[in-house]
Amino acid sequence: MTTTPPGYVVPAPNADTREFWEGCKAHQFRVQRCQNCGTFRHYPRPACHQCASFDTEWVDIGGGGVVYSFTIARHPFHPAFRDKTPYAILVVEMDDAPGVRMASNMVDCPVDDVRIGMPVEVVWEDLSDEVTLYKFRPLNR
């Protein structure tokens, strides 16, 4: 079993988020969907924000979407990011889960080329056997 690289800030799964992070380890997006009204949701939580039902299922969605919003980080907020600035932080509207927006970093793209409406796809960063992060890269559709 490997360990996380030094200096990385990693997620700490809890009862509500564990299934999501297990999906990431398997290189698959999993989001919650209400079994009562069909509403997709992310961030994971016990009850539906539309109908307040606790009847939830986890579903796999594709990794494609479009940039809904973004910002450019030019100053590191943590020492682990000192050598990574500038970088783009995105909010991506996911194609296969209406209403779900995921936040992460853009990779394989100069920060000056990032645009709202830009198609993107997920890429996975395996930090260790225990932790996989999702990121986005441009997709030429």
PDB file of C-alpha atoms in Angstrom:
ATOM      1  CA  MET A   1       0.000   0.000   0.000  1.00  0.00           C
ATOM      2  CA  THR A   2       1.437   3.382  -0.966  1.00  0.00           C
ATOM      3  CA  THR A   3       1.151   6.656   0.860  1.00  0.00           C
ATOM      4  CA  THR A   4       0.054  10.061  -0.339  1.00  0.00           C
ATOM      5  CA  PRO A   5       2.901  12.264  -1.637  1.00  0.00           C
ATOM      6  CA  PRO A   6       4.205  14.719   0.980  1.00  0.00           C
ATOM      7  CA  GLY A   7       2.525  18.122   1.049  1.00  0.00           C
ATOM      8  CA  TYR A   8      -0.705  17.095  -0.669  1.00  0.00           C
ATOM      9  CA  VAL A   9      -4.016  18.083   0.802  1.00  0.00           C
ATOM     10  CA  VAL A  10      -6.311  15.085   0.418  1.00  0.00           C
ATOM     11  CA  PRO A  11     -10.020  14.448   0.981  1.00  0.00           C
ATOM     12  CA  ALA A  12     -11.204  12.823   4.198  1.00  0.00           C
ATOM     13  CA  PRO A  13     -14.220  10.683   3.230  1.00  0.00           C
ATOM     14  CA  ASN A  14     -17.097  10.414   5.664  1.00  0.00           C
ATOM     15  CA  ALA A  15     -20.341   8.412   5.655  1.00  0.00           C
ATOM     16  CA  ASP A  16     -21.946  10.788   3.119  1.00  0.00           C
ATOM     17  CA  THR A  17     -18.977  11.072   0.718  1.00  0.00           C
ATOM     18  CA  ARG A  18     -17.309   7.646   0.933  1.00  0.00           C
ATOM     19  CA  GLU A  19     -19.149   6.225  -2.121  1.00  0.00           C
ATOM     20  CA  PHE A  20     -18.103   9.229  -4.224  1.00  0.00           C
ATOM     21  CA  TRP A  21     -14.411   8.834  -3.316  1.00  0.00           C
ATOM     22  CA  GLU A  22     -14.568   5.061  -3.845  1.00  0.00           C
ATOM     23  CA  GLY A  23     -15.865   5.823  -7.345  1.00  0.00           C
ATOM     24  CA  CYS A  24     -12.916   8.130  -7.947  1.00  0.00           C
ATOM     25  CA  LYS A  25     -10.526   5.328  -6.952  1.00  0.00           C
ATOM     26  CA  ALA A  26     -12.240   3.216  -9.628  1.00  0.00           C
ATOM     27  CA  HIS A  27     -11.931   6.143 -12.118  1.00  0.00           C
ATOM     28  CA  GLN A  28     -15.686   6.606 -12.213  1.00  0.00           C
ATOM     29  CA  PHE A  29     -17.844   9.581 -11.275  1.00  0.00           C
ATOM     30  CA  ARG A  30     -20.618   8.554  -8.909  1.00  0.00           C
ATOM     31  CA  VAL A  31     -23.266  11.012  -7.886  1.00  0.00           C
ATOM     32  CA  GLN A  32     -26.424  10.698  -5.883  1.00  0.00           C
ATOM     33  CA  ARG A  33     -29.849  10.589  -7.482  1.00  0.00           C
ATOM     34  CA  CYS A  34     -33.105  10.833  -5.582  1.00  0.00           C
ATOM     35  CA  GLN A  35     -35.178   7.695  -6.053  1.00  0.00           C
ATOM     36  CA  ASN A  36     -38.343   9.671  -5.295  1.00  0.00           C
ATOM     37  CA  CYS A  37     -38.079  12.582  -7.772  1.00  0.00           C
ATOM     38  CA  GLY A  38     -35.033  11.669  -9.916  1.00  0.00           C
ATOM     39  CA  THR A  39     -32.997  14.791  -9.039  1.00  0.00           C
ATOM     40  CA  PHE A  40     -29.222  14.396  -9.318  1.00  0.00           C
ATOM     41  CA  ARG A  41     -27.107  15.998  -6.617  1.00  0.00           C
ATOM     42  CA  HIS A  42     -23.547  16.732  -5.726  1.00  0.00           C
ATOM     43  CA  TYR A  43     -22.140  17.347  -3.056  1.00  0.00           C
ATOM     44  CA  PRO A  44     -23.288  14.109  -1.384  1.00  0.00           C
ATOM     45  CA  ARG A  45     -25.792  14.504   1.447  1.00  0.00           C
ATOM     46  CA  PRO A  46     -28.478  12.442   3.149  1.00  0.00           C
ATOM     47  CA  ALA A  47     -31.628  14.128   1.790  1.00  0.00           C
ATOM     48  CA  CYS A  48     -32.777  15.435  -1.588  1.00  0.00           C
ATOM     49  CA  HIS A  49     -32.741  19.222  -1.868  1.00  0.00           C
ATOM     50  CA  GLN A  50     -35.849  19.126  -4.117  1.00  0.00           C
ATOM     51  CA  CYS A  51     -38.256  16.847  -2.254  1.00  0.00           C
ATOM     52  CA  ALA A  52     -36.468  16.102   1.068  1.00  0.00           C
ATOM     53  CA  SER A  53     -36.603  12.336   0.425  1.00  0.00           C
ATOM     54  CA  PHE A  54     -33.970  10.119   2.020  1.00  0.00           C
ATOM     55  CA  ASP A  55     -34.389   7.505  -0.744  1.00  0.00           C
ATOM     56  CA  THR A  56     -31.061   7.860  -2.550  1.00  0.00           C
ATOM     57  CA  GLU A  57     -29.108   5.811  -5.071  1.00  0.00           C
ATOM     58  CA  TRP A  58     -25.580   6.236  -6.399  1.00  0.00           C
ATOM     59  CA  VAL A  59     -25.247   6.302 -10.184  1.00  0.00           C
ATOM     60  CA  ASP A  60     -22.205   6.386 -12.448  1.00  0.00           C
ATOM     61  CA  ILE A  61     -22.085   9.331 -14.841  1.00  0.00           C
ATOM     62  CA  GLY A  62     -19.723  10.114 -17.697  1.00  0.00           C
ATOM     63  CA  GLY A  63     -16.883  12.534 -17.232  1.00  0.00           C
ATOM     64  CA  GLY A  64     -17.829  15.114 -19.847  1.00  0.00           C
ATOM     65  CA  GLY A  65     -19.118  18.605 -19.277  1.00  0.00           C
ATOM     66  CA  VAL A  66     -18.650  22.296 -19.987  1.00  0.00           C
ATOM     67  CA  VAL A  67     -16.914  24.997 -17.981  1.00  0.00           C
ATOM     68  CA  TYR A  68     -19.645  26.864 -16.106  1.00  0.00           C
ATOM     69  CA  SER A  69     -17.272  29.208 -14.256  1.00  0.00           C
ATOM     70  CA  PHE A  70     -13.588  29.466 -13.410  1.00  0.00           C
ATOM     71  CA  THR A  71     -10.922  31.488 -11.676  1.00  0.00           C
ATOM     72  CA  ILE A  72      -7.162  31.572 -11.982  1.00  0.00           C
ATOM     73  CA  ALA A  73      -5.133  30.967  -8.814  1.00  0.00           C
ATOM     74  CA  ARG A  74      -1.952  32.990  -9.059  1.00  0.00           C
ATOM     75  CA  HIS A  75      -0.828  32.716  -5.431  1.00  0.00           C
ATOM     76  CA  PRO A  76      -0.524  29.394  -3.596  1.00  0.00           C
ATOM     77  CA  PHE A  77      -2.972  29.020  -0.720  1.00  0.00           C
ATOM     78  CA  HIS A  78      -0.954  26.064   0.621  1.00  0.00           C
ATOM     79  CA  PRO A  79       2.776  25.196   0.352  1.00  0.00           C
ATOM     80  CA  ALA A  80       1.928  22.102  -1.755  1.00  0.00           C
ATOM     81  CA  PHE A  81       0.757  24.434  -4.549  1.00  0.00           C
ATOM     82  CA  ARG A  82       3.809  26.732  -4.570  1.00  0.00           C
ATOM     83  CA  ASP A  83       5.238  25.223  -7.769  1.00  0.00           C
ATOM     84  CA  LYS A  84       1.858  24.773  -9.470  1.00  0.00           C
ATOM     85  CA  THR A  85       0.699  28.381  -9.831  1.00  0.00           C
ATOM     86  CA  PRO A  86      -0.871  29.777 -11.854  1.00  0.00           C
ATOM     87  CA  TYR A  87      -3.614  27.186 -12.311  1.00  0.00           C
ATOM     88  CA  ALA A  88      -7.274  27.252 -13.274  1.00  0.00           C
ATOM     89  CA  ILE A  89      -9.999  26.208 -10.833  1.00  0.00           C
ATOM     90  CA  LEU A  90     -13.176  25.232 -12.677  1.00  0.00           C
ATOM     91  CA  VAL A  91     -16.824  24.658 -11.982  1.00  0.00           C
ATOM     92  CA  VAL A  92     -17.982  22.157 -14.613  1.00  0.00           C
ATOM     93  CA  GLU A  93     -21.604  21.479 -15.491  1.00  0.00           C
ATOM     94  CA  MET A  94     -21.759  17.718 -16.083  1.00  0.00           C
ATOM     95  CA  ASP A  95     -23.367  16.431 -19.289  1.00  0.00           C
ATOM     96  CA  ASP A  96     -24.926  13.270 -17.841  1.00  0.00           C
ATOM     97  CA  ALA A  97     -26.338  14.657 -14.584  1.00  0.00           C
ATOM     98  CA  PRO A  98     -28.551  17.733 -15.039  1.00  0.00           C
ATOM     99  CA  GLY A  99     -27.927  20.290 -12.312  1.00  0.00           C
ATOM    100  CA  VAL A 100     -24.661  18.732 -11.108  1.00  0.00           C
ATOM    101  CA  ARG A 101     -21.632  21.005 -11.109  1.00  0.00           C
ATOM    102  CA  MET A 102     -18.217  19.723 -10.089  1.00  0.00           C
ATOM    103  CA  ALA A 103     -15.270  21.852  -8.986  1.00  0.00           C
ATOM    104  CA  SER A 104     -11.659  20.932  -9.713  1.00  0.00           C
ATOM    105  CA  ASN A 105      -8.503  22.013 -11.518  1.00  0.00           C
ATOM    106  CA  MET A 106      -7.870  22.216 -15.263  1.00  0.00           C
ATOM    107  CA  VAL A 107      -4.845  20.326 -16.594  1.00  0.00           C
ATOM    108  CA  ASP A 108      -3.207  20.139 -20.028  1.00  0.00           C
ATOM    109  CA  CYS A 109      -4.311  23.686 -20.875  1.00  0.00           C
ATOM    110  CA  PRO A 110      -2.646  27.076 -20.500  1.00  0.00           C
ATOM    111  CA  VAL A 111      -4.614  29.177 -17.999  1.00  0.00           C
ATOM    112  CA  ASP A 112      -5.087  31.932 -20.586  1.00  0.00           C
ATOM    113  CA  ASP A 113      -6.956  29.486 -22.861  1.00  0.00           C
ATOM    114  CA  VAL A 114      -9.674  28.532 -20.348  1.00  0.00           C
ATOM    115  CA  ARG A 115     -13.131  29.819 -21.342  1.00  0.00           C
ATOM    116  CA  ILE A 116     -16.683  29.564 -20.056  1.00  0.00           C
ATOM    117  CA  GLY A 117     -18.552  27.073 -22.249  1.00  0.00           C
ATOM    118  CA  MET A 118     -15.357  25.144 -23.052  1.00  0.00           C
ATOM    119  CA  PRO A 119     -15.998  21.382 -23.343  1.00  0.00           C
ATOM    120  CA  VAL A 120     -13.939  19.316 -20.905  1.00  0.00           C
ATOM    121  CA  GLU A 121     -13.490  15.712 -19.832  1.00  0.00           C
ATOM    122  CA  VAL A 122     -12.375  14.148 -16.585  1.00  0.00           C
ATOM    123  CA  VAL A 123      -8.866  12.843 -16.004  1.00  0.00           C
ATOM    124  CA  TRP A 124      -7.787  10.988 -12.884  1.00  0.00           C
ATOM    125  CA  GLU A 125      -4.774  11.636 -10.666  1.00  0.00           C
ATOM    126  CA  ASP A 126      -3.903   8.608  -8.534  1.00  0.00           C
ATOM    127  CA  LEU A 127      -2.055  10.070  -5.558  1.00  0.00           C
ATOM    128  CA  SER A 128      -1.813   6.700  -3.824  1.00  0.00           C
ATOM    129  CA  ASP A 129      -3.638   3.382  -3.568  1.00  0.00           C
ATOM    130  CA  GLU A 130      -6.088   5.122  -1.243  1.00  0.00           C
ATOM    131  CA  VAL A 131      -6.626   8.517  -2.881  1.00  0.00           C
ATOM    132  CA  THR A 132      -7.579   9.449  -6.447  1.00  0.00           C
ATOM    133  CA  LEU A 133      -8.452  13.014  -7.410  1.00  0.00           C
ATOM    134  CA  TYR A 134     -10.458  14.052 -10.452  1.00  0.00           C
ATOM    135  CA  LYS A 135      -9.393  16.927 -12.682  1.00  0.00           C
ATOM    136  CA  PHE A 136     -10.503  18.216 -16.073  1.00  0.00           C
ATOM    137  CA  ARG A 137      -8.794  18.749 -19.421  1.00  0.00           C
ATOM    138  CA  PRO A 138     -10.044  20.342 -22.638  1.00  0.00           C
ATOM    139  CA  LEU A 139     -12.077  18.160 -24.980  1.00  0.00           C
ATOM    140  CA  ASN A 140     -12.224  18.852 -28.681  1.00  0.00           C
ATOM    141  CA  ARG A 141     -15.844  18.097 -29.616  1.00  0.00           C
TER     142      ARG A 141
END
